[in-house]
Amino acid sequence: MRGRAFIFACSLWGSLALSGAHSGGVAAPEPPCQPAAVLQAMRSALGGDAWNGVAQTSAYGKATVAGLRGSAQFDDDLRDGRYARRFNIAVMGKSAEVYDGRVAWAQDISGGVRPYDSPYARELTLTKAFLSRHGYLDRSSSATIQCAGTRLEAARPQIVLRLAPKGGAVAELTVDAQTHLLTSAGMRTALDRSVTVYSDYRVVDGVALPFSISRDGDEFLVTRYVLLARPRKADFARPAAPDNARMRGTSAATTVPMTLDGRQLLIWASIDGHAAMPFILDT
């Protein structure tokens, strides 16, 4: 991504390679699929009633993006579905995606902040929020959840569930038929399919949490989780843009000439009073 806000939505982050073959030519037994039963087994495997007192999870750890290393913090509001994904990656710098409960904001490495507010982006955000709050484990949820067959991953059968939160995009979950743990969550994006892969589950304060979240060679390795009984509002606030540009005097707008050179739009600008130079206008 440009400025590469390393997202990954429980914001949906990752790509899962699936194998349809089973060693030895013996087909794996197809586990029965009843959505309610699958989700109940998942809830029990994840900690069951131990989740009742958890309102927010915050994960801290090491991230690798495009081969560059740094740190990351993932925050999830289990009550309202707000989420935040923040990264500080070598060379690339800081980036973030934050859903404040109303608008999803992206902050790229320039520090600039913009909303994801197109109709399609809002659909994706609603589904990310549903996944962030573990809405699929809510028995009173109005989301449509159906079985979509099984797959094999590393010779282990995975139960596939397809869900559609009201007003949101369709998502697909895979659940390990033996451990009953969530192994991936994916959605189709504008250009490709985005799948978050979860592994290395460990128990923290009575609940099972993934310590490895990966996508297309990028990965987030969690070093610690903090579980909160009340969400921290500040964790889900719109990112603050740096105060590093302003209009001269009392002006609120200006007009500058623009030229087209090849396929690039150019404007002339100066920095700190130096001679003007051509800059590419990134549209």
Short mmCIF file of C-alpha atoms in Angstrom, two decimals:
data_model
loop_
_atom_site.label_atom_id
_atom_site.label_comp_id
_atom_site.label_asym_id
_atom_site.label_seq_id
_atom_site.Cartn_x
_atom_site.Cartn_y
_atom_site.Cartn_z
CA MET A 1 0.00 0.00 0.00
CA ARG A 2 1.26 3.54 -0.64
CA GLY A 3 2.62 4.82 2.62
CA ARG A 4 1.78 1.30 3.47
CA ALA A 5 -0.54 1.29 6.41
CA PHE A 6 0.15 -2.27 7.40
CA ILE A 7 -3.35 -3.33 8.15
CA PHE A 8 -4.54 -6.10 8.93
CA ALA A 9 -8.01 -5.85 9.92
CA CYS A 10 -8.64 -8.33 12.48
CA SER A 11 -8.58 -5.79 10.17
CA LEU A 12 -7.97 -8.46 7.49
CA TRP A 13 -4.38 -9.05 6.92
CA GLY A 14 -2.76 -11.80 5.02
CA SER A 15 -2.87 -14.46 2.43
CA LEU A 16 -3.39 -18.16 2.95
CA ALA A 17 -2.00 -20.85 0.65
CA LEU A 18 -4.36 -23.81 0.67
CA SER A 19 -3.60 -27.32 -0.52
CA GLY A 20 -6.33 -29.50 -1.95
CA ALA A 21 -4.23 -32.68 -1.82
CA HIS A 22 -3.73 -35.13 1.00
CA SER A 23 -0.57 -37.17 1.41
CA GLY A 24 -0.81 -40.79 0.44
CA GLY A 25 -3.79 -40.19 -1.82
CA VAL A 26 -6.22 -40.80 1.06
CA ALA A 27 -8.97 -38.20 1.33
CA ALA A 28 -9.36 -36.57 4.70
CA PRO A 29 -12.69 -37.24 6.38
CA GLU A 30 -15.07 -34.38 5.80
CA PRO A 31 -16.16 -33.03 9.19
CA PRO A 32 -19.84 -32.20 9.59
CA CYS A 33 -20.65 -28.51 9.36
CA GLN A 34 -23.37 -26.89 11.39
CA PRO A 35 -22.52 -23.17 11.80
CA ALA A 36 -23.93 -22.82 15.31
CA ALA A 37 -22.07 -25.91 16.53
CA VAL A 38 -18.82 -24.87 14.84
CA LEU A 39 -18.97 -21.42 16.41
CA GLN A 40 -19.89 -22.79 19.84
CA ALA A 41 -16.89 -25.12 19.70
CA MET A 42 -14.69 -22.19 18.64
CA ARG A 43 -15.94 -20.07 21.52
CA SER A 44 -15.12 -22.85 23.99
CA ALA A 45 -11.66 -23.38 22.46
CA LEU A 46 -10.93 -19.64 22.68
CA GLY A 47 -11.81 -19.45 26.35
CA GLY A 48 -15.59 -19.42 26.62
CA ASP A 49 -16.92 -17.30 29.48
CA ALA A 50 -13.43 -15.98 30.25
CA TRP A 51 -14.08 -13.48 27.44
CA ASN A 52 -17.03 -11.95 29.30
CA GLY A 53 -14.80 -9.61 31.27
CA VAL A 54 -12.64 -8.54 28.31
CA ALA A 55 -13.62 -5.32 26.51
CA GLN A 56 -10.38 -4.64 24.64
CA THR A 57 -7.35 -6.58 23.52
CA SER A 58 -4.09 -4.79 22.74
CA ALA A 59 -1.28 -6.70 21.08
CA TYR A 60 2.31 -5.45 20.97
CA GLY A 61 5.13 -6.99 19.02
CA LYS A 62 7.50 -7.13 16.09
CA ALA A 63 6.41 -6.58 12.50
CA THR A 64 8.06 -7.32 9.18
CA VAL A 65 6.71 -5.52 6.11
CA ALA A 66 8.23 -6.00 2.65
CA GLY A 67 11.35 -7.37 4.33
CA LEU A 68 11.72 -4.33 6.60
CA ARG A 69 11.51 -4.75 10.36
CA GLY A 70 9.87 -2.69 13.04
CA SER A 71 7.13 -2.75 15.65
CA ALA A 72 3.34 -2.84 15.63
CA GLN A 73 0.37 -2.46 17.94
CA PHE A 74 -3.08 -3.96 17.27
CA ASP A 75 -6.04 -2.75 19.35
CA ASP A 76 -9.55 -4.27 19.19
CA ASP A 77 -12.68 -3.05 20.94
CA LEU A 78 -14.73 -6.19 21.62
CA ARG A 79 -17.83 -4.17 22.49
CA ASP A 80 -18.21 -1.76 19.55
CA GLY A 81 -15.89 -3.22 16.91
CA ARG A 82 -13.50 -0.28 16.84
CA TYR A 83 -9.99 -1.25 15.81
CA ALA A 84 -6.55 0.27 15.33
CA ARG A 85 -3.47 -1.03 13.53
CA ARG A 86 -0.30 1.00 14.07
CA PHE A 87 3.15 0.32 12.60
CA ASN A 88 6.61 1.80 12.91
CA ILE A 89 8.76 0.18 10.22
CA ALA A 90 12.40 0.91 9.38
CA VAL A 91 12.81 3.23 6.36
CA MET A 92 9.03 3.33 5.82
CA GLY A 93 8.27 5.07 9.11
CA LYS A 94 4.95 5.21 10.95
CA SER A 95 1.56 4.32 9.49
CA ALA A 96 -1.85 3.40 10.84
CA GLU A 97 -5.44 2.42 10.13
CA VAL A 98 -7.95 3.33 12.82
CA TYR A 99 -11.71 2.83 12.93
CA ASP A 100 -13.25 5.20 15.46
CA GLY A 101 -16.69 3.58 15.38
CA ARG A 102 -17.92 5.84 12.61
CA VAL A 103 -15.10 6.41 10.10
CA ALA A 104 -12.01 4.39 9.18
CA TRP A 105 -8.92 6.61 8.95
CA ALA A 106 -5.67 5.84 7.16
CA GLN A 107 -2.39 7.55 8.01
CA ASP A 108 0.45 6.92 5.57
CA ILE A 109 4.18 7.40 6.11
CA SER A 110 3.94 11.09 5.13
CA GLY A 111 1.79 11.61 8.21
CA GLY A 112 -1.21 12.61 6.13
CA VAL A 113 -4.60 11.35 7.31
CA ARG A 114 -7.53 10.50 5.04
CA PRO A 115 -10.85 8.69 5.51
CA TYR A 116 -11.83 5.43 3.88
CA ASP A 117 -15.31 6.68 3.05
CA SER A 118 -16.36 5.30 -0.34
CA PRO A 119 -19.43 2.99 -0.30
CA TYR A 120 -17.23 -0.07 -0.92
CA ALA A 121 -14.72 0.95 1.75
CA ARG A 122 -17.55 1.37 4.25
CA GLU A 123 -18.74 -2.17 3.51
CA LEU A 124 -15.24 -3.51 4.18
CA THR A 125 -14.99 -1.46 7.37
CA LEU A 126 -18.28 -2.83 8.72
CA THR A 127 -17.05 -6.38 8.20
CA LYS A 128 -13.64 -5.61 9.72
CA ALA A 129 -15.44 -4.18 12.74
CA PHE A 130 -17.60 -7.32 12.98
CA LEU A 131 -14.49 -9.51 12.94
CA SER A 132 -12.66 -7.21 15.35
CA ARG A 133 -15.33 -7.67 18.02
CA HIS A 134 -15.64 -11.42 17.35
CA GLY A 135 -19.20 -10.82 16.18
CA TYR A 136 -19.41 -14.35 14.81
CA LEU A 137 -19.41 -15.64 18.40
CA ASP A 138 -22.39 -13.45 19.32
CA ARG A 139 -25.45 -15.70 19.36
CA SER A 140 -27.73 -12.68 18.89
CA SER A 141 -25.89 -11.44 15.80
CA SER A 142 -28.01 -10.67 12.74
CA ALA A 143 -25.20 -11.66 10.37
CA THR A 144 -25.88 -14.42 7.85
CA ILE A 145 -23.52 -17.34 8.49
CA GLN A 146 -23.42 -20.45 6.29
CA CYS A 147 -21.19 -23.46 5.79
CA ALA A 148 -19.06 -23.35 2.63
CA GLY A 149 -17.38 -26.75 2.70
CA THR A 150 -13.97 -27.90 3.92
CA ARG A 151 -10.34 -27.51 2.91
CA LEU A 152 -7.04 -29.12 3.79
CA GLU A 153 -4.21 -27.06 5.21
CA ALA A 154 -1.03 -28.98 6.08
CA ALA A 155 -3.16 -32.16 5.87
CA ARG A 156 -5.52 -30.79 8.53
CA PRO A 157 -9.22 -30.35 7.67
CA GLN A 158 -10.52 -26.80 7.89
CA ILE A 159 -14.21 -25.96 8.13
CA VAL A 160 -15.11 -22.98 5.96
CA LEU A 161 -17.82 -20.54 7.04
CA ARG A 162 -19.11 -17.70 4.90
CA LEU A 163 -20.64 -14.75 6.72
CA ALA A 164 -22.21 -11.44 5.78
CA PRO A 165 -22.80 -8.81 8.48
CA LYS A 166 -25.73 -6.49 7.79
CA GLY A 167 -24.48 -3.79 5.41
CA GLY A 168 -21.01 -5.30 5.25
CA ALA A 169 -18.91 -7.24 2.77
CA VAL A 170 -18.92 -11.04 2.64
CA ALA A 171 -16.13 -12.69 4.64
CA GLU A 172 -14.86 -16.24 4.85
CA LEU A 173 -13.57 -17.91 8.01
CA THR A 174 -11.65 -21.17 8.25
CA VAL A 175 -11.73 -23.11 11.50
CA ASP A 176 -9.45 -26.03 12.37
CA ALA A 177 -11.74 -29.04 12.64
CA GLN A 178 -9.56 -30.58 15.38
CA THR A 179 -8.58 -27.63 17.59
CA HIS A 180 -11.69 -25.54 16.75
CA LEU A 181 -9.47 -22.44 16.57
CA LEU A 182 -9.85 -19.74 13.93
CA THR A 183 -7.06 -20.14 11.35
CA SER A 184 -7.97 -17.44 8.82
CA ALA A 185 -10.44 -14.70 7.97
CA GLY A 186 -10.65 -13.26 4.49
CA MET A 187 -12.50 -10.84 2.23
CA ARG A 188 -12.27 -9.87 -1.41
CA THR A 189 -10.89 -6.37 -1.79
CA ALA A 190 -11.02 -4.06 -4.81
CA LEU A 191 -7.90 -5.57 -6.39
CA ASP A 192 -7.36 -8.95 -4.77
CA ARG A 193 -8.37 -11.27 -1.96
CA SER A 194 -7.17 -10.38 1.54
CA VAL A 195 -6.83 -13.20 4.07
CA THR A 196 -5.61 -12.90 7.63
CA VAL A 197 -3.85 -16.00 8.94
CA TYR A 198 -3.73 -16.75 12.67
CA SER A 199 -1.47 -19.27 14.40
CA ASP A 200 0.62 -19.96 17.50
CA TYR A 201 -2.30 -19.66 19.91
CA ARG A 202 -1.43 -19.27 23.59
CA VAL A 203 -3.57 -18.78 26.68
CA VAL A 204 -3.46 -15.33 28.30
CA ASP A 205 -5.60 -14.72 31.39
CA GLY A 206 -7.83 -17.63 30.47
CA VAL A 207 -8.40 -16.79 26.79
CA ALA A 208 -6.62 -18.16 23.72
CA LEU A 209 -4.98 -15.56 21.48
CA PRO A 210 -2.87 -15.85 18.30
CA PHE A 211 0.75 -14.81 18.67
CA SER A 212 1.40 -14.93 14.91
CA ILE A 213 -0.59 -12.98 12.29
CA SER A 214 0.72 -12.96 8.73
CA ARG A 215 0.13 -11.86 5.16
CA ASP A 216 2.02 -12.49 1.92
CA GLY A 217 5.37 -12.78 3.66
CA ASP A 218 4.61 -9.88 6.00
CA GLU A 219 4.10 -10.86 9.61
CA PHE A 220 3.24 -9.59 13.06
CA LEU A 221 4.74 -11.61 15.90
CA VAL A 222 3.08 -10.67 19.17
CA THR A 223 5.33 -10.45 22.22
CA ARG A 224 2.59 -9.54 24.71
CA TYR A 225 -1.14 -8.95 25.03
CA VAL A 226 -2.91 -6.59 27.40
CA LEU A 227 -6.56 -7.35 28.18
CA LEU A 228 -8.73 -4.51 29.42
CA ALA A 229 -12.10 -4.52 31.15
CA ARG A 230 -12.92 -1.13 29.59
CA PRO A 231 -11.90 0.15 26.15
CA ARG A 232 -9.41 3.03 26.04
CA LYS A 233 -11.08 5.71 23.94
CA ALA A 234 -7.74 7.27 22.97
CA ASP A 235 -6.63 4.06 21.24
CA PHE A 236 -9.40 4.47 18.65
CA ALA A 237 -9.21 8.21 18.03
CA ARG A 238 -8.53 9.63 14.58
CA PRO A 239 -4.74 9.79 14.04
CA ALA A 240 -3.31 13.27 14.41
CA ALA A 241 -1.72 14.69 11.27
CA PRO A 242 1.62 16.50 11.79
CA ASP A 243 1.43 20.29 11.89
CA ASN A 244 4.14 20.74 9.25
CA ALA A 245 2.39 22.74 6.53
CA ARG A 246 0.31 25.91 6.48
CA MET A 247 -0.95 28.67 4.19
CA ARG A 248 0.94 31.94 4.26
CA GLY A 249 -0.73 34.90 5.93
CA THR A 250 -4.49 34.63 6.24
CA SER A 251 -5.06 32.75 2.98
CA ALA A 252 -7.32 29.71 3.00
CA ALA A 253 -6.70 28.68 -0.64
CA THR A 254 -4.39 29.41 -3.55
CA THR A 255 -3.91 28.54 -7.22
CA VAL A 256 -0.68 27.22 -8.71
CA PRO A 257 0.22 26.39 -12.33
CA MET A 258 0.48 22.74 -13.33
CA THR A 259 2.16 21.08 -16.30
CA LEU A 260 1.87 17.61 -17.82
CA ASP A 261 5.24 16.04 -18.57
CA GLY A 262 4.80 12.61 -20.12
CA ARG A 263 2.29 11.00 -17.80
CA GLN A 264 3.25 13.02 -14.73
CA LEU A 265 1.53 16.12 -13.35
CA LEU A 266 4.13 18.61 -12.16
CA ILE A 267 3.87 21.69 -9.96
CA TRP A 268 6.68 24.07 -9.00
CA ALA A 269 7.27 24.64 -5.31
CA SER A 270 10.02 25.76 -2.96
CA ILE A 271 10.93 24.48 0.49
CA ASP A 272 12.13 26.80 3.27
CA GLY A 273 12.62 29.69 0.82
CA HIS A 274 14.93 27.82 -1.54
CA ALA A 275 14.63 28.02 -5.33
CA ALA A 276 11.45 26.50 -6.76
CA MET A 277 11.72 22.97 -8.15
CA PRO A 278 9.34 20.66 -10.06
CA PHE A 279 7.37 18.26 -7.85
CA ILE A 280 5.26 15.34 -9.01
CA LEU A 281 1.65 15.71 -7.89
CA ASP A 282 0.55 12.26 -6.71
CA THR A 283 -3.17 11.98 -7.45
#
